[in-house]
Amino acid sequence: MTAPERRTHGLHGTCVAKDGQGVLITGPSGSGKSDLALRLILGSAQPPFALVADDHVPVDQGPDAPKALAPARHAGLIEVRGVGLVRVPHVASAPIVLAVSLRPWTEIERYPQSRRNEMSIAGFAVPQIEIDAMSPSATVRVRLALSLLDDPSRLYGADE
């Protein structure tokens, strides 16, 4: 019997990981994906995040969750606008447990608890939040959402 074929997809975005949990950051070009990732990786909060992939995220369709992979040629490299490619702490892979969609502050619903946001990634429904990457609290919002994943009633509101 042969092993099932693994399917790998590529996504436009940036993926970081903390404690083995991957966070996929998506948004239009120039929306701040790499900037937000850089602040999560090199910021002062502990424990820090590590880079999985920047700009193009290969995603393996795993058995339990989509898994972001570091591209071999660019492992550990992140684009820092105005500086160039910079090497940062990185990991080879991480299951994607949270998706962060970047949008302008004015387009984000104030109380999204009325519905559960999810992004479909490689056949899996992954919880999704929307934030403005340039908000001073953007990194705190990502950390908070990640910490609330085990308690959906706190992440999505008491009506879940």
mmCIF file with all atom_site columns, C-alpha atoms in Angstrom:
data_model
loop_
_atom_site.group_PDB
_atom_site.id
_atom_site.type_symbol
_atom_site.label_atom_id
_atom_site.label_alt_id
_atom_site.label_comp_id
_atom_site.label_asym_id
_atom_site.label_entity_id
_atom_site.label_seq_id
_atom_site.pdbx_PDB_ins_code
_atom_site.Cartn_x
_atom_site.Cartn_y
_atom_site.Cartn_z
_atom_site.occupancy
_atom_site.B_iso_or_equiv
_atom_site.pdbx_formal_charge
_atom_site.auth_seq_id
_atom_site.auth_comp_id
_atom_site.auth_asym_id
_atom_site.auth_atom_id
_atom_site.pdbx_PDB_model_num
ATOM 1   C CA . MET A 1 1   ? 0.000   0.000  0.000  1.00 0.00 ? 1   MET A CA 1
ATOM 2   C CA . THR A 1 2   ? 1.401   3.398  -0.936 1.00 0.00 ? 2   THR A CA 1
ATOM 3   C CA . ALA A 1 3   ? 1.258   6.479  1.247  1.00 0.00 ? 3   ALA A CA 1
ATOM 4   C CA . PRO A 1 4   ? -1.340  9.088  0.308  1.00 0.00 ? 4   PRO A CA 1
ATOM 5   C CA . GLU A 1 5   ? -0.028  11.848 -1.915 1.00 0.00 ? 5   GLU A CA 1
ATOM 6   C CA . ARG A 1 6   ? 0.827   15.041 -0.036 1.00 0.00 ? 6   ARG A CA 1
ATOM 7   C CA . ARG A 1 7   ? -0.425  18.192 -1.660 1.00 0.00 ? 7   ARG A CA 1
ATOM 8   C CA . THR A 1 8   ? 1.461   21.427 -1.200 1.00 0.00 ? 8   THR A CA 1
ATOM 9   C CA . HIS A 1 9   ? -0.126  24.809 -1.878 1.00 0.00 ? 9   HIS A CA 1
ATOM 10  C CA . GLY A 1 10  ? 1.530   28.197 -1.988 1.00 0.00 ? 10  GLY A CA 1
ATOM 11  C CA . LEU A 1 11  ? -0.018  31.265 -0.369 1.00 0.00 ? 11  LEU A CA 1
ATOM 12  C CA . HIS A 1 12  ? 0.882   34.937 -0.658 1.00 0.00 ? 12  HIS A CA 1
ATOM 13  C CA . GLY A 1 13  ? 1.595   35.976 2.906  1.00 0.00 ? 13  GLY A CA 1
ATOM 14  C CA . THR A 1 14  ? 3.995   35.677 5.795  1.00 0.00 ? 14  THR A CA 1
ATOM 15  C CA . CYS A 1 15  ? 3.986   33.016 8.495  1.00 0.00 ? 15  CYS A CA 1
ATOM 16  C CA . VAL A 1 16  ? 5.466   33.233 11.979 1.00 0.00 ? 16  VAL A CA 1
ATOM 17  C CA . ALA A 1 17  ? 5.344   30.727 14.830 1.00 0.00 ? 17  ALA A CA 1
ATOM 18  C CA . LYS A 1 18  ? 5.394   30.808 18.616 1.00 0.00 ? 18  LYS A CA 1
ATOM 19  C CA . ASP A 1 19  ? 5.553   27.683 20.756 1.00 0.00 ? 19  ASP A CA 1
ATOM 20  C CA . GLY A 1 20  ? 4.925   25.495 17.708 1.00 0.00 ? 20  GLY A CA 1
ATOM 21  C CA . GLN A 1 21  ? 1.815   27.404 16.611 1.00 0.00 ? 21  GLN A CA 1
ATOM 22  C CA . GLY A 1 22  ? 1.826   29.069 13.212 1.00 0.00 ? 22  GLY A CA 1
ATOM 23  C CA . VAL A 1 23  ? 0.182   32.398 12.438 1.00 0.00 ? 23  VAL A CA 1
ATOM 24  C CA . LEU A 1 24  ? -0.419  33.131 8.760  1.00 0.00 ? 24  LEU A CA 1
ATOM 25  C CA . ILE A 1 25  ? -0.493  36.855 7.973  1.00 0.00 ? 25  ILE A CA 1
ATOM 26  C CA . THR A 1 26  ? -2.257  37.789 4.723  1.00 0.00 ? 26  THR A CA 1
ATOM 27  C CA . GLY A 1 27  ? -3.133  41.025 3.016  1.00 0.00 ? 27  GLY A CA 1
ATOM 28  C CA . PRO A 1 28  ? -2.526  43.041 -0.120 1.00 0.00 ? 28  PRO A CA 1
ATOM 29  C CA . SER A 1 29  ? 0.982   43.955 -1.191 1.00 0.00 ? 29  SER A CA 1
ATOM 30  C CA . GLY A 1 30  ? 2.279   46.794 0.985  1.00 0.00 ? 30  GLY A CA 1
ATOM 31  C CA . SER A 1 31  ? -0.246  46.188 3.792  1.00 0.00 ? 31  SER A CA 1
ATOM 32  C CA . GLY A 1 32  ? 2.447   45.434 6.379  1.00 0.00 ? 32  GLY A CA 1
ATOM 33  C CA . LYS A 1 33  ? 2.734   41.619 6.469  1.00 0.00 ? 33  LYS A CA 1
ATOM 34  C CA . SER A 1 34  ? 6.517   41.561 6.778  1.00 0.00 ? 34  SER A CA 1
ATOM 35  C CA . ASP A 1 35  ? 6.527   44.598 9.060  1.00 0.00 ? 35  ASP A CA 1
ATOM 36  C CA . LEU A 1 36  ? 4.105   42.976 11.514 1.00 0.00 ? 36  LEU A CA 1
ATOM 37  C CA . ALA A 1 37  ? 6.078   39.715 11.389 1.00 0.00 ? 37  ALA A CA 1
ATOM 38  C CA . LEU A 1 38  ? 9.324   41.587 12.061 1.00 0.00 ? 38  LEU A CA 1
ATOM 39  C CA . ARG A 1 39  ? 7.798   43.269 15.126 1.00 0.00 ? 39  ARG A CA 1
ATOM 40  C CA . LEU A 1 40  ? 6.573   39.889 16.427 1.00 0.00 ? 40  LEU A CA 1
ATOM 41  C CA . ILE A 1 41  ? 9.995   38.290 15.850 1.00 0.00 ? 41  ILE A CA 1
ATOM 42  C CA . LEU A 1 42  ? 12.268  41.073 17.097 1.00 0.00 ? 42  LEU A CA 1
ATOM 43  C CA . GLY A 1 43  ? 9.946   42.813 19.547 1.00 0.00 ? 43  GLY A CA 1
ATOM 44  C CA . SER A 1 44  ? 10.550  42.857 23.280 1.00 0.00 ? 44  SER A CA 1
ATOM 45  C CA . ALA A 1 45  ? 7.643   40.586 24.258 1.00 0.00 ? 45  ALA A CA 1
ATOM 46  C CA . GLN A 1 46  ? 8.568   37.100 25.418 1.00 0.00 ? 46  GLN A CA 1
ATOM 47  C CA . PRO A 1 47  ? 8.514   34.470 24.182 1.00 0.00 ? 47  PRO A CA 1
ATOM 48  C CA . PRO A 1 48  ? 9.314   35.819 20.729 1.00 0.00 ? 48  PRO A CA 1
ATOM 49  C CA . PHE A 1 49  ? 7.990   34.510 17.447 1.00 0.00 ? 49  PHE A CA 1
ATOM 50  C CA . ALA A 1 50  ? 10.168  32.897 14.775 1.00 0.00 ? 50  ALA A CA 1
ATOM 51  C CA . LEU A 1 51  ? 9.812   33.257 11.017 1.00 0.00 ? 51  LEU A CA 1
ATOM 52  C CA . VAL A 1 52  ? 8.502   30.333 8.991  1.00 0.00 ? 52  VAL A CA 1
ATOM 53  C CA . ALA A 1 53  ? 8.206   32.018 5.577  1.00 0.00 ? 53  ALA A CA 1
ATOM 54  C CA . ASP A 1 54  ? 7.972   35.523 4.138  1.00 0.00 ? 54  ASP A CA 1
ATOM 55  C CA . ASP A 1 55  ? 6.097   36.632 1.015  1.00 0.00 ? 55  ASP A CA 1
ATOM 56  C CA . HIS A 1 56  ? 5.380   33.121 -0.311 1.00 0.00 ? 56  HIS A CA 1
ATOM 57  C CA . VAL A 1 57  ? 4.274   30.450 2.169  1.00 0.00 ? 57  VAL A CA 1
ATOM 58  C CA . PRO A 1 58  ? 4.360   26.823 1.013  1.00 0.00 ? 58  PRO A CA 1
ATOM 59  C CA . VAL A 1 59  ? 1.562   24.959 2.821  1.00 0.00 ? 59  VAL A CA 1
ATOM 60  C CA . ASP A 1 60  ? 1.454   21.192 3.186  1.00 0.00 ? 60  ASP A CA 1
ATOM 61  C CA . GLN A 1 61  ? -1.966  19.591 3.456  1.00 0.00 ? 61  GLN A CA 1
ATOM 62  C CA . GLY A 1 62  ? -1.324  17.646 6.648  1.00 0.00 ? 62  GLY A CA 1
ATOM 63  C CA . PRO A 1 63  ? -3.635  15.128 8.300  1.00 0.00 ? 63  PRO A CA 1
ATOM 64  C CA . ASP A 1 64  ? -4.768  17.417 11.147 1.00 0.00 ? 64  ASP A CA 1
ATOM 65  C CA . ALA A 1 65  ? -3.946  20.994 10.156 1.00 0.00 ? 65  ALA A CA 1
ATOM 66  C CA . PRO A 1 66  ? -2.365  22.953 7.337  1.00 0.00 ? 66  PRO A CA 1
ATOM 67  C CA . LYS A 1 67  ? 1.394   23.149 7.870  1.00 0.00 ? 67  LYS A CA 1
ATOM 68  C CA . ALA A 1 68  ? 3.441   26.157 6.754  1.00 0.00 ? 68  ALA A CA 1
ATOM 69  C CA . LEU A 1 69  ? 6.907   25.286 5.482  1.00 0.00 ? 69  LEU A CA 1
ATOM 70  C CA . ALA A 1 70  ? 10.037  27.385 5.207  1.00 0.00 ? 70  ALA A CA 1
ATOM 71  C CA . PRO A 1 71  ? 11.206  27.568 1.593  1.00 0.00 ? 71  PRO A CA 1
ATOM 72  C CA . ALA A 1 72  ? 14.687  26.022 1.404  1.00 0.00 ? 72  ALA A CA 1
ATOM 73  C CA . ARG A 1 73  ? 16.288  28.862 -0.571 1.00 0.00 ? 73  ARG A CA 1
ATOM 74  C CA . HIS A 1 74  ? 14.926  31.649 1.643  1.00 0.00 ? 74  HIS A CA 1
ATOM 75  C CA . ALA A 1 75  ? 14.716  30.035 5.084  1.00 0.00 ? 75  ALA A CA 1
ATOM 76  C CA . GLY A 1 76  ? 15.150  32.671 7.761  1.00 0.00 ? 76  GLY A CA 1
ATOM 77  C CA . LEU A 1 77  ? 15.058  35.638 5.384  1.00 0.00 ? 77  LEU A CA 1
ATOM 78  C CA . ILE A 1 78  ? 12.510  38.434 5.702  1.00 0.00 ? 78  ILE A CA 1
ATOM 79  C CA . GLU A 1 79  ? 12.137  41.539 3.568  1.00 0.00 ? 79  GLU A CA 1
ATOM 80  C CA . VAL A 1 80  ? 12.672  44.748 5.510  1.00 0.00 ? 80  VAL A CA 1
ATOM 81  C CA . ARG A 1 81  ? 11.506  47.600 3.305  1.00 0.00 ? 81  ARG A CA 1
ATOM 82  C CA . GLY A 1 82  ? 14.268  50.152 2.858  1.00 0.00 ? 82  GLY A CA 1
ATOM 83  C CA . VAL A 1 83  ? 16.912  47.746 4.218  1.00 0.00 ? 83  VAL A CA 1
ATOM 84  C CA . GLY A 1 84  ? 16.645  44.556 2.134  1.00 0.00 ? 84  GLY A CA 1
ATOM 85  C CA . LEU A 1 85  ? 16.618  40.860 3.044  1.00 0.00 ? 85  LEU A CA 1
ATOM 86  C CA . VAL A 1 86  ? 17.546  40.246 6.674  1.00 0.00 ? 86  VAL A CA 1
ATOM 87  C CA . ARG A 1 87  ? 18.197  36.951 8.464  1.00 0.00 ? 87  ARG A CA 1
ATOM 88  C CA . VAL A 1 88  ? 16.020  36.433 11.581 1.00 0.00 ? 88  VAL A CA 1
ATOM 89  C CA . PRO A 1 89  ? 15.308  33.520 13.945 1.00 0.00 ? 89  PRO A CA 1
ATOM 90  C CA . HIS A 1 90  ? 13.290  30.904 12.080 1.00 0.00 ? 90  HIS A CA 1
ATOM 91  C CA . VAL A 1 91  ? 11.765  27.435 12.191 1.00 0.00 ? 91  VAL A CA 1
ATOM 92  C CA . ALA A 1 92  ? 11.389  24.879 9.397  1.00 0.00 ? 92  ALA A CA 1
ATOM 93  C CA . SER A 1 93  ? 7.618   24.447 9.743  1.00 0.00 ? 93  SER A CA 1
ATOM 94  C CA . ALA A 1 94  ? 4.568   25.042 11.916 1.00 0.00 ? 94  ALA A CA 1
ATOM 95  C CA . PRO A 1 95  ? 0.901   24.044 11.826 1.00 0.00 ? 95  PRO A CA 1
ATOM 96  C CA . ILE A 1 96  ? -1.213  27.093 10.999 1.00 0.00 ? 96  ILE A CA 1
ATOM 97  C CA . VAL A 1 97  ? -3.626  27.647 13.895 1.00 0.00 ? 97  VAL A CA 1
ATOM 98  C CA . LEU A 1 98  ? -4.523  31.316 13.293 1.00 0.00 ? 98  LEU A CA 1
ATOM 99  C CA . ALA A 1 99  ? -4.924  33.495 10.212 1.00 0.00 ? 99  ALA A CA 1
ATOM 100 C CA . VAL A 1 100 ? -4.481  37.264 10.450 1.00 0.00 ? 100 VAL A CA 1
ATOM 101 C CA . SER A 1 101 ? -5.996  39.276 7.623  1.00 0.00 ? 101 SER A CA 1
ATOM 102 C CA . LEU A 1 102 ? -4.600  42.805 7.324  1.00 0.00 ? 102 LEU A CA 1
ATOM 103 C CA . ARG A 1 103 ? -7.059  45.564 6.543  1.00 0.00 ? 103 ARG A CA 1
ATOM 104 C CA . PRO A 1 104 ? -7.252  49.316 7.126  1.00 0.00 ? 104 PRO A CA 1
ATOM 105 C CA . TRP A 1 105 ? -8.594  50.225 10.557 1.00 0.00 ? 105 TRP A CA 1
ATOM 106 C CA . THR A 1 106 ? -11.716 51.837 9.059  1.00 0.00 ? 106 THR A CA 1
ATOM 107 C CA . GLU A 1 107 ? -12.752 48.578 7.348  1.00 0.00 ? 107 GLU A CA 1
ATOM 108 C CA . ILE A 1 108 ? -12.587 46.325 10.411 1.00 0.00 ? 108 ILE A CA 1
ATOM 109 C CA . GLU A 1 109 ? -15.807 45.371 12.163 1.00 0.00 ? 109 GLU A CA 1
ATOM 110 C CA . ARG A 1 110 ? -15.829 46.760 15.693 1.00 0.00 ? 110 ARG A CA 1
ATOM 111 C CA . TYR A 1 111 ? -17.553 43.763 17.331 1.00 0.00 ? 111 TYR A CA 1
ATOM 112 C CA . PRO A 1 112 ? -16.862 40.681 15.201 1.00 0.00 ? 112 PRO A CA 1
ATOM 113 C CA . GLN A 1 113 ? -18.181 38.314 17.916 1.00 0.00 ? 113 GLN A CA 1
ATOM 114 C CA . SER A 1 114 ? -21.480 38.176 16.049 1.00 0.00 ? 114 SER A CA 1
ATOM 115 C CA . ARG A 1 115 ? -19.893 35.690 13.657 1.00 0.00 ? 115 ARG A CA 1
ATOM 116 C CA . ARG A 1 116 ? -16.945 33.343 13.642 1.00 0.00 ? 116 ARG A CA 1
ATOM 117 C CA . ASN A 1 117 ? -14.368 34.314 11.041 1.00 0.00 ? 117 ASN A CA 1
ATOM 118 C CA . GLU A 1 118 ? -12.438 31.506 9.403  1.00 0.00 ? 118 GLU A CA 1
ATOM 119 C CA . MET A 1 119 ? -10.068 31.167 6.473  1.00 0.00 ? 119 MET A CA 1
ATOM 120 C CA . SER A 1 120 ? -9.960  28.007 4.402  1.00 0.00 ? 120 SER A CA 1
ATOM 121 C CA . ILE A 1 121 ? -6.352  26.819 4.109  1.00 0.00 ? 121 ILE A CA 1
ATOM 122 C CA . ALA A 1 122 ? -5.539  23.535 2.365  1.00 0.00 ? 122 ALA A CA 1
ATOM 123 C CA . GLY A 1 123 ? -8.991  22.168 3.178  1.00 0.00 ? 123 GLY A CA 1
ATOM 124 C CA . PHE A 1 124 ? -8.995  23.241 6.848  1.00 0.00 ? 124 PHE A CA 1
ATOM 125 C CA . ALA A 1 125 ? -11.062 25.979 8.510  1.00 0.00 ? 125 ALA A CA 1
ATOM 126 C CA . VAL A 1 126 ? -8.583  28.142 10.449 1.00 0.00 ? 126 VAL A CA 1
ATOM 127 C CA . PRO A 1 127 ? -9.767  30.855 12.879 1.00 0.00 ? 127 PRO A CA 1
ATOM 128 C CA . GLN A 1 128 ? -9.182  34.313 11.418 1.00 0.00 ? 128 GLN A CA 1
ATOM 129 C CA . ILE A 1 129 ? -8.960  37.806 12.856 1.00 0.00 ? 129 ILE A CA 1
ATOM 130 C CA . GLU A 1 130 ? -8.686  41.129 11.059 1.00 0.00 ? 130 GLU A CA 1
ATOM 131 C CA . ILE A 1 131 ? -6.294  43.839 12.221 1.00 0.00 ? 131 ILE A CA 1
ATOM 132 C CA . ASP A 1 132 ? -4.578  46.952 10.940 1.00 0.00 ? 132 ASP A CA 1
ATOM 133 C CA . ALA A 1 133 ? -0.857  46.076 10.829 1.00 0.00 ? 133 ALA A CA 1
ATOM 134 C CA . MET A 1 134 ? 0.140   49.666 11.553 1.00 0.00 ? 134 MET A CA 1
ATOM 135 C CA . SER A 1 135 ? -1.915  49.898 14.735 1.00 0.00 ? 135 SER A CA 1
ATOM 136 C CA . PRO A 1 136 ? 0.385   50.316 17.763 1.00 0.00 ? 136 PRO A CA 1
ATOM 137 C CA . SER A 1 137 ? -1.383  47.338 19.369 1.00 0.00 ? 137 SER A CA 1
ATOM 138 C CA . ALA A 1 138 ? -1.154  45.018 16.334 1.00 0.00 ? 138 ALA A CA 1
ATOM 139 C CA . THR A 1 139 ? 1.395   42.653 17.889 1.00 0.00 ? 139 THR A CA 1
ATOM 140 C CA . VAL A 1 140 ? -0.553  42.530 21.152 1.00 0.00 ? 140 VAL A CA 1
ATOM 141 C CA . ARG A 1 141 ? -3.743  41.679 19.244 1.00 0.00 ? 141 ARG A CA 1
ATOM 142 C CA . VAL A 1 142 ? -2.013  38.762 17.488 1.00 0.00 ? 142 VAL A CA 1
ATOM 143 C CA . ARG A 1 143 ? -0.629  37.445 20.795 1.00 0.00 ? 143 ARG A CA 1
ATOM 144 C CA . LEU A 1 144 ? -4.026  37.847 22.471 1.00 0.00 ? 144 LEU A CA 1
ATOM 145 C CA . ALA A 1 145 ? -5.909  36.030 19.703 1.00 0.00 ? 145 ALA A CA 1
ATOM 146 C CA . LEU A 1 146 ? -3.374  33.202 19.772 1.00 0.00 ? 146 LEU A CA 1
ATOM 147 C CA . SER A 1 147 ? -3.739  32.857 23.541 1.00 0.00 ? 147 SER A CA 1
ATOM 148 C CA . LEU A 1 148 ? -7.548  32.699 23.250 1.00 0.00 ? 148 LEU A CA 1
ATOM 149 C CA . LEU A 1 149 ? -7.700  29.871 20.696 1.00 0.00 ? 149 LEU A CA 1
ATOM 150 C CA . ASP A 1 150 ? -8.333  27.283 23.419 1.00 0.00 ? 150 ASP A CA 1
ATOM 151 C CA . ASP A 1 151 ? -11.415 29.220 24.568 1.00 0.00 ? 151 ASP A CA 1
ATOM 152 C CA . PRO A 1 152 ? -13.541 30.140 21.522 1.00 0.00 ? 152 PRO A CA 1
ATOM 153 C CA . SER A 1 153 ? -16.141 31.846 23.713 1.00 0.00 ? 153 SER A CA 1
ATOM 154 C CA . ARG A 1 154 ? -13.505 34.459 24.650 1.00 0.00 ? 154 ARG A CA 1
ATOM 155 C CA . LEU A 1 155 ? -12.247 34.840 21.079 1.00 0.00 ? 155 LEU A CA 1
ATOM 156 C CA . TYR A 1 156 ? -15.638 35.017 19.388 1.00 0.00 ? 156 TYR A CA 1
ATOM 157 C CA . GLY A 1 157 ? -17.975 36.129 22.164 1.00 0.00 ? 157 GLY A CA 1
ATOM 158 C CA . ALA A 1 158 ? -20.247 34.322 24.575 1.00 0.00 ? 158 ALA A CA 1
ATOM 159 C CA . ASP A 1 159 ? -22.823 33.339 21.917 1.00 0.00 ? 159 ASP A CA 1
ATOM 160 C CA . GLU A 1 160 ? -20.667 30.457 20.567 1.00 0.00 ? 160 GLU A CA 1
#
